[in-house]
PDB file of C-alpha atoms in Angstrom:
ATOM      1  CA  UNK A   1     168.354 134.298 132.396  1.00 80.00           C
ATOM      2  CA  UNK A   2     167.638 132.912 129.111  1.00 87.00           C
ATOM      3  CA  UNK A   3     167.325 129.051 129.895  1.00 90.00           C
ATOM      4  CA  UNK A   4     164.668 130.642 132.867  1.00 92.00           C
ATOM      5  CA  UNK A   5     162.458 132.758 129.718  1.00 93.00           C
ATOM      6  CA  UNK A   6     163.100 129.577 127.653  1.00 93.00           C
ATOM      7  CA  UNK A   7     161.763 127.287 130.714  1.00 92.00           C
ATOM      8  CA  UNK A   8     158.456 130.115 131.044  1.00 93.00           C
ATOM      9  CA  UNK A   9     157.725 130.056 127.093  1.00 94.00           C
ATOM     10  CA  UNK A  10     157.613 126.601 126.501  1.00 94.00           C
ATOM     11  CA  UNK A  11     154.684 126.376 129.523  1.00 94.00           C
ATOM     12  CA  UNK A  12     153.085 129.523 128.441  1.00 95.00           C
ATOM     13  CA  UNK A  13     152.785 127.756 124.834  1.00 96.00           C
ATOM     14  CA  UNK A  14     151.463 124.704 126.359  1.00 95.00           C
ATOM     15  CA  UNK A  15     149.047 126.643 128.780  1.00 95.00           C
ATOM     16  CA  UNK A  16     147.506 128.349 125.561  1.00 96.00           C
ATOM     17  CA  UNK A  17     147.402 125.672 123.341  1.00 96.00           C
ATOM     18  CA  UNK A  18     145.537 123.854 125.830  1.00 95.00           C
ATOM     19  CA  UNK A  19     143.371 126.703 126.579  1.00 96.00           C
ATOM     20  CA  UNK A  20     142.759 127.401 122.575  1.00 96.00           C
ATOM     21  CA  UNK A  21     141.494 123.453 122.629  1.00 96.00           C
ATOM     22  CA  UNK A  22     139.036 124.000 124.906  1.00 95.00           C
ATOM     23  CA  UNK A  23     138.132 127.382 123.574  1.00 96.00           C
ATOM     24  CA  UNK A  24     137.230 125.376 120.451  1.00 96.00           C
ATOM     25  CA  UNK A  25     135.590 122.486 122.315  1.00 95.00           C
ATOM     26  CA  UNK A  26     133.495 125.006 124.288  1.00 95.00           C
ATOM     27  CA  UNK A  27     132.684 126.704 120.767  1.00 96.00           C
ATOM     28  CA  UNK A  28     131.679 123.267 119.045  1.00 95.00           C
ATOM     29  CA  UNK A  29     129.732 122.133 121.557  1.00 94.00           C
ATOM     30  CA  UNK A  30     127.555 125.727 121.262  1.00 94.00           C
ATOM     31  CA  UNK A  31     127.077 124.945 118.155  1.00 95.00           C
ATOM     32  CA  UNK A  32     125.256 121.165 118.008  1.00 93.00           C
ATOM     33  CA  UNK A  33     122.491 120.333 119.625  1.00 90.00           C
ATOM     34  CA  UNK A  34     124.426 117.311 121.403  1.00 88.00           C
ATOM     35  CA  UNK A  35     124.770 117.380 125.074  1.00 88.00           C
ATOM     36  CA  UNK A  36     128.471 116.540 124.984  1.00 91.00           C
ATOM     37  CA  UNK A  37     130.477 118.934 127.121  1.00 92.00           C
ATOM     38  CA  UNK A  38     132.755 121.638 125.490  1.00 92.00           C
ATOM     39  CA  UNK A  39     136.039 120.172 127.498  1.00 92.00           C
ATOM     40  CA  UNK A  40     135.522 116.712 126.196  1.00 94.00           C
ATOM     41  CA  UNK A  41     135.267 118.182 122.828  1.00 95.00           C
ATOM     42  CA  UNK A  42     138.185 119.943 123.399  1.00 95.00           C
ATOM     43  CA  UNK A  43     140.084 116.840 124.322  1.00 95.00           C
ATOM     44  CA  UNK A  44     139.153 115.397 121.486  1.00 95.00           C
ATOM     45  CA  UNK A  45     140.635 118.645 119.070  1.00 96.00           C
ATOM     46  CA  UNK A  46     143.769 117.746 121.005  1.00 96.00           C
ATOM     47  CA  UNK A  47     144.316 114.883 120.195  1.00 95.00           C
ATOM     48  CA  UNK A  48     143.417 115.067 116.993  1.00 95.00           C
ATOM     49  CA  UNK A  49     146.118 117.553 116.474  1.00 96.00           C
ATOM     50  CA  UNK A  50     148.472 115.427 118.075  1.00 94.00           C
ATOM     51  CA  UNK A  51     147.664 111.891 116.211  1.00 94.00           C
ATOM     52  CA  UNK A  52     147.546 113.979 113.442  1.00 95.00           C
ATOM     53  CA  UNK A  53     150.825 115.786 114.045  1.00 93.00           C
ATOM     54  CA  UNK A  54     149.732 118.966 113.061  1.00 94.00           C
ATOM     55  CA  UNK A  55     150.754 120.014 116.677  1.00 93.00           C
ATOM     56  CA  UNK A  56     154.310 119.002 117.815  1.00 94.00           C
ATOM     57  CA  UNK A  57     153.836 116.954 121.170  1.00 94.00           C
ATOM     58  CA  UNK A  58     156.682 118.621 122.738  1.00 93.00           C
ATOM     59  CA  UNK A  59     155.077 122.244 122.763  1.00 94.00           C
ATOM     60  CA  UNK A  60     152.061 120.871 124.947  1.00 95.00           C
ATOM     61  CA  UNK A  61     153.878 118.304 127.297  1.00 94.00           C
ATOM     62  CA  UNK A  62     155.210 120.484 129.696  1.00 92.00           C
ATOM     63  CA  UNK A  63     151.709 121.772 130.429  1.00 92.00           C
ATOM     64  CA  UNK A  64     150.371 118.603 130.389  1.00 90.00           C
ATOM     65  CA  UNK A  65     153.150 116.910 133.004  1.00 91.00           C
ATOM     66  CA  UNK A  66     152.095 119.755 135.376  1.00 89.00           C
ATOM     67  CA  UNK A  67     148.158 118.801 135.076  1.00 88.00           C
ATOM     68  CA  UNK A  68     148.695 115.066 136.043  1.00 89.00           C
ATOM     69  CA  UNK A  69     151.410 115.895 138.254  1.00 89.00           C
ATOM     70  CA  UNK A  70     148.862 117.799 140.540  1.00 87.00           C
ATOM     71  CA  UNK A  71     145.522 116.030 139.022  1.00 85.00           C
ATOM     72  CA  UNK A  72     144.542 114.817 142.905  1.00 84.00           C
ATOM     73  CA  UNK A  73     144.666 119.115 143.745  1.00 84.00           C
ATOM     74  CA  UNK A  74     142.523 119.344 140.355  1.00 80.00           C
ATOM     75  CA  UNK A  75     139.387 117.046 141.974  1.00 82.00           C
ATOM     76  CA  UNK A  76     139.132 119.003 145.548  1.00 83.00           C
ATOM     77  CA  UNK A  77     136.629 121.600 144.058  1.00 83.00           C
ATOM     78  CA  UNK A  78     134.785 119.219 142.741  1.00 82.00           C
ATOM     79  CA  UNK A  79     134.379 116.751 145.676  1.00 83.00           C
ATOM     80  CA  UNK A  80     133.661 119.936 147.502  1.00 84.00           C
ATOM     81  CA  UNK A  81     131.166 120.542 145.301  1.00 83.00           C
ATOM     82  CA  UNK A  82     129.179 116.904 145.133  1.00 85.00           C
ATOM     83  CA  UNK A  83     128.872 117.843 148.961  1.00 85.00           C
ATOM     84  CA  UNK A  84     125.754 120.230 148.229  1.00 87.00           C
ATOM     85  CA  UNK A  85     124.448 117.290 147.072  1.00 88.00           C
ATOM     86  CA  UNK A  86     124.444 114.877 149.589  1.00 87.00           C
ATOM     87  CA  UNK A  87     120.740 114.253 150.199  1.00 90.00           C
ATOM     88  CA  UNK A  88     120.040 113.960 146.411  1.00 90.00           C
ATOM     89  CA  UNK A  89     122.943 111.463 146.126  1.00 89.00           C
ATOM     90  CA  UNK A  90     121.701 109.373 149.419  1.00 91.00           C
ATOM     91  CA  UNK A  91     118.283 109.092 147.936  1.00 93.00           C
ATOM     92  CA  UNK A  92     119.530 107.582 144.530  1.00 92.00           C
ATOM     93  CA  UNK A  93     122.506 105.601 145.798  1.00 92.00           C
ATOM     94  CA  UNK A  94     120.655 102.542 145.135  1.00 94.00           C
ATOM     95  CA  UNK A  95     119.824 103.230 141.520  1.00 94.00           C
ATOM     96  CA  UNK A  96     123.302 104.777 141.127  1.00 93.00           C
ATOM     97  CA  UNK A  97     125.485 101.809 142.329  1.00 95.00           C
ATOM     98  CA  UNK A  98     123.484  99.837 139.902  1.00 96.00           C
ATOM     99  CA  UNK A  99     124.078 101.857 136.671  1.00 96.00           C
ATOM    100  CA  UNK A 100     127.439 101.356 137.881  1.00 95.00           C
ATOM    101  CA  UNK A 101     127.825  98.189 138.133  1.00 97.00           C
ATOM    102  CA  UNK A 102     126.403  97.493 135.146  1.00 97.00           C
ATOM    103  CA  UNK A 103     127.511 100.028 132.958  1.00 97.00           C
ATOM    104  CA  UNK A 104     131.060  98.645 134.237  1.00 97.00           C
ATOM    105  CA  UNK A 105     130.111  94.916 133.328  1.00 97.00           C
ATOM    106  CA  UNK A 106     129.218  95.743 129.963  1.00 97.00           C
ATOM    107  CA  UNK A 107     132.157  97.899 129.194  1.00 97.00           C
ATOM    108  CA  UNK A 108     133.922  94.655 129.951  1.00 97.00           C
ATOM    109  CA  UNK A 109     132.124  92.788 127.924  1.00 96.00           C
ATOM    110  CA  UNK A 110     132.513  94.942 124.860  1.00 96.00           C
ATOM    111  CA  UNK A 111     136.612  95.608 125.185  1.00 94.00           C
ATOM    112  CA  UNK A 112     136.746  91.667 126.211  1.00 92.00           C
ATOM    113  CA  UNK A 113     134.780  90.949 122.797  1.00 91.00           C
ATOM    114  CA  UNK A 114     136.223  93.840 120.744  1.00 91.00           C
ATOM    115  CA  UNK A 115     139.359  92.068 121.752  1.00 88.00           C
ATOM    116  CA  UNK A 116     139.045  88.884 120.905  1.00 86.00           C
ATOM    117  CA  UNK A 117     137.822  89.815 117.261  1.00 85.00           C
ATOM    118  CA  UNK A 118     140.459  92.368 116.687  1.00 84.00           C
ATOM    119  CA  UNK A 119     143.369  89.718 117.755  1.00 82.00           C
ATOM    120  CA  UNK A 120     141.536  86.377 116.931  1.00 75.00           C
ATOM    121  CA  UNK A 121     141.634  82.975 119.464  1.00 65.00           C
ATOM    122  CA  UNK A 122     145.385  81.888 118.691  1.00 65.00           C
ATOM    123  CA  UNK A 123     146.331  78.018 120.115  1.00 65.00           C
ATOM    124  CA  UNK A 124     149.036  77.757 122.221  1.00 65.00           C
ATOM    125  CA  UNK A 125     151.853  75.904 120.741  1.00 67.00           C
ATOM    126  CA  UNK A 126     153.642  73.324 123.509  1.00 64.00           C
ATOM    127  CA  UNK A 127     156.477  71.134 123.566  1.00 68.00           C
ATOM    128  CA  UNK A 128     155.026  68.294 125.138  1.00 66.00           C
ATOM    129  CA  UNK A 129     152.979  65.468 123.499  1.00 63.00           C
ATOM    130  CA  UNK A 130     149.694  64.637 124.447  1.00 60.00           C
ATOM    131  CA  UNK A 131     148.992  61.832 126.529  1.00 57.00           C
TER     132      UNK A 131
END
């Protein structure tokens, strides 16, 4: 019986602390006037606690295995939900595809450049002479 109460704290602690995250990500994003949403906040609080080590990982990976393990379960309310907005999405698919696309591009760009900068253009050594 123990190992089973040990097995139900450690998700309980990791289904709180996840909850008190976006508690405080809901609260922060109350308070500024930025239109950044509480749960991305959140996120952010949590990993902040992690990288910072303040929070153990250990207490919030159990939680956090069962959330990806069933992520795909996670989207069905929302892809339910884009439904009611079928028309509003055919009339703007154009315009969406587009912002898209190139909202896609440039985040290559960036990363490809960021890259490149951060790491520097290194020559590749080789064994054989030049011709």
């Amino acid at each position: 019986m123990l190992p089973f109460l040990r097995l139900c704290w450690q998700y309980l602690r990791a289904f709180i602390l996840i909850y008190i995250c976006l508690l405080i990500g809901n609260g922060i994003s109350a308070i500024i006037p930025l239109d950044i949403p509480g749960s991305i906040i959140g996120m952010l609080v949590l990993f902040a606690l992690l990288s910072s080590q303040i929070l153990p990982p250990a207490w919030v990976k159990p939680g956090c295995h069962l959330f990806i393990r069933h992520m795909a379960l996670l989207f069905v309310p929302i892809s339910v939900g884009i439904m009611n907005y079928y028309q509003q999405i055919l009339t703007l698919f154009g315009p969406l595809v587009v912002s898209c696309l190139v909202s896609s591009l440039v985040t290559m760009l960036i990363v490809g450049f960021s890259s490149h900068y951060v790491h520097g253009f290194k020559k590749i050594k080789s064994n054989k002479e030049p011709l």
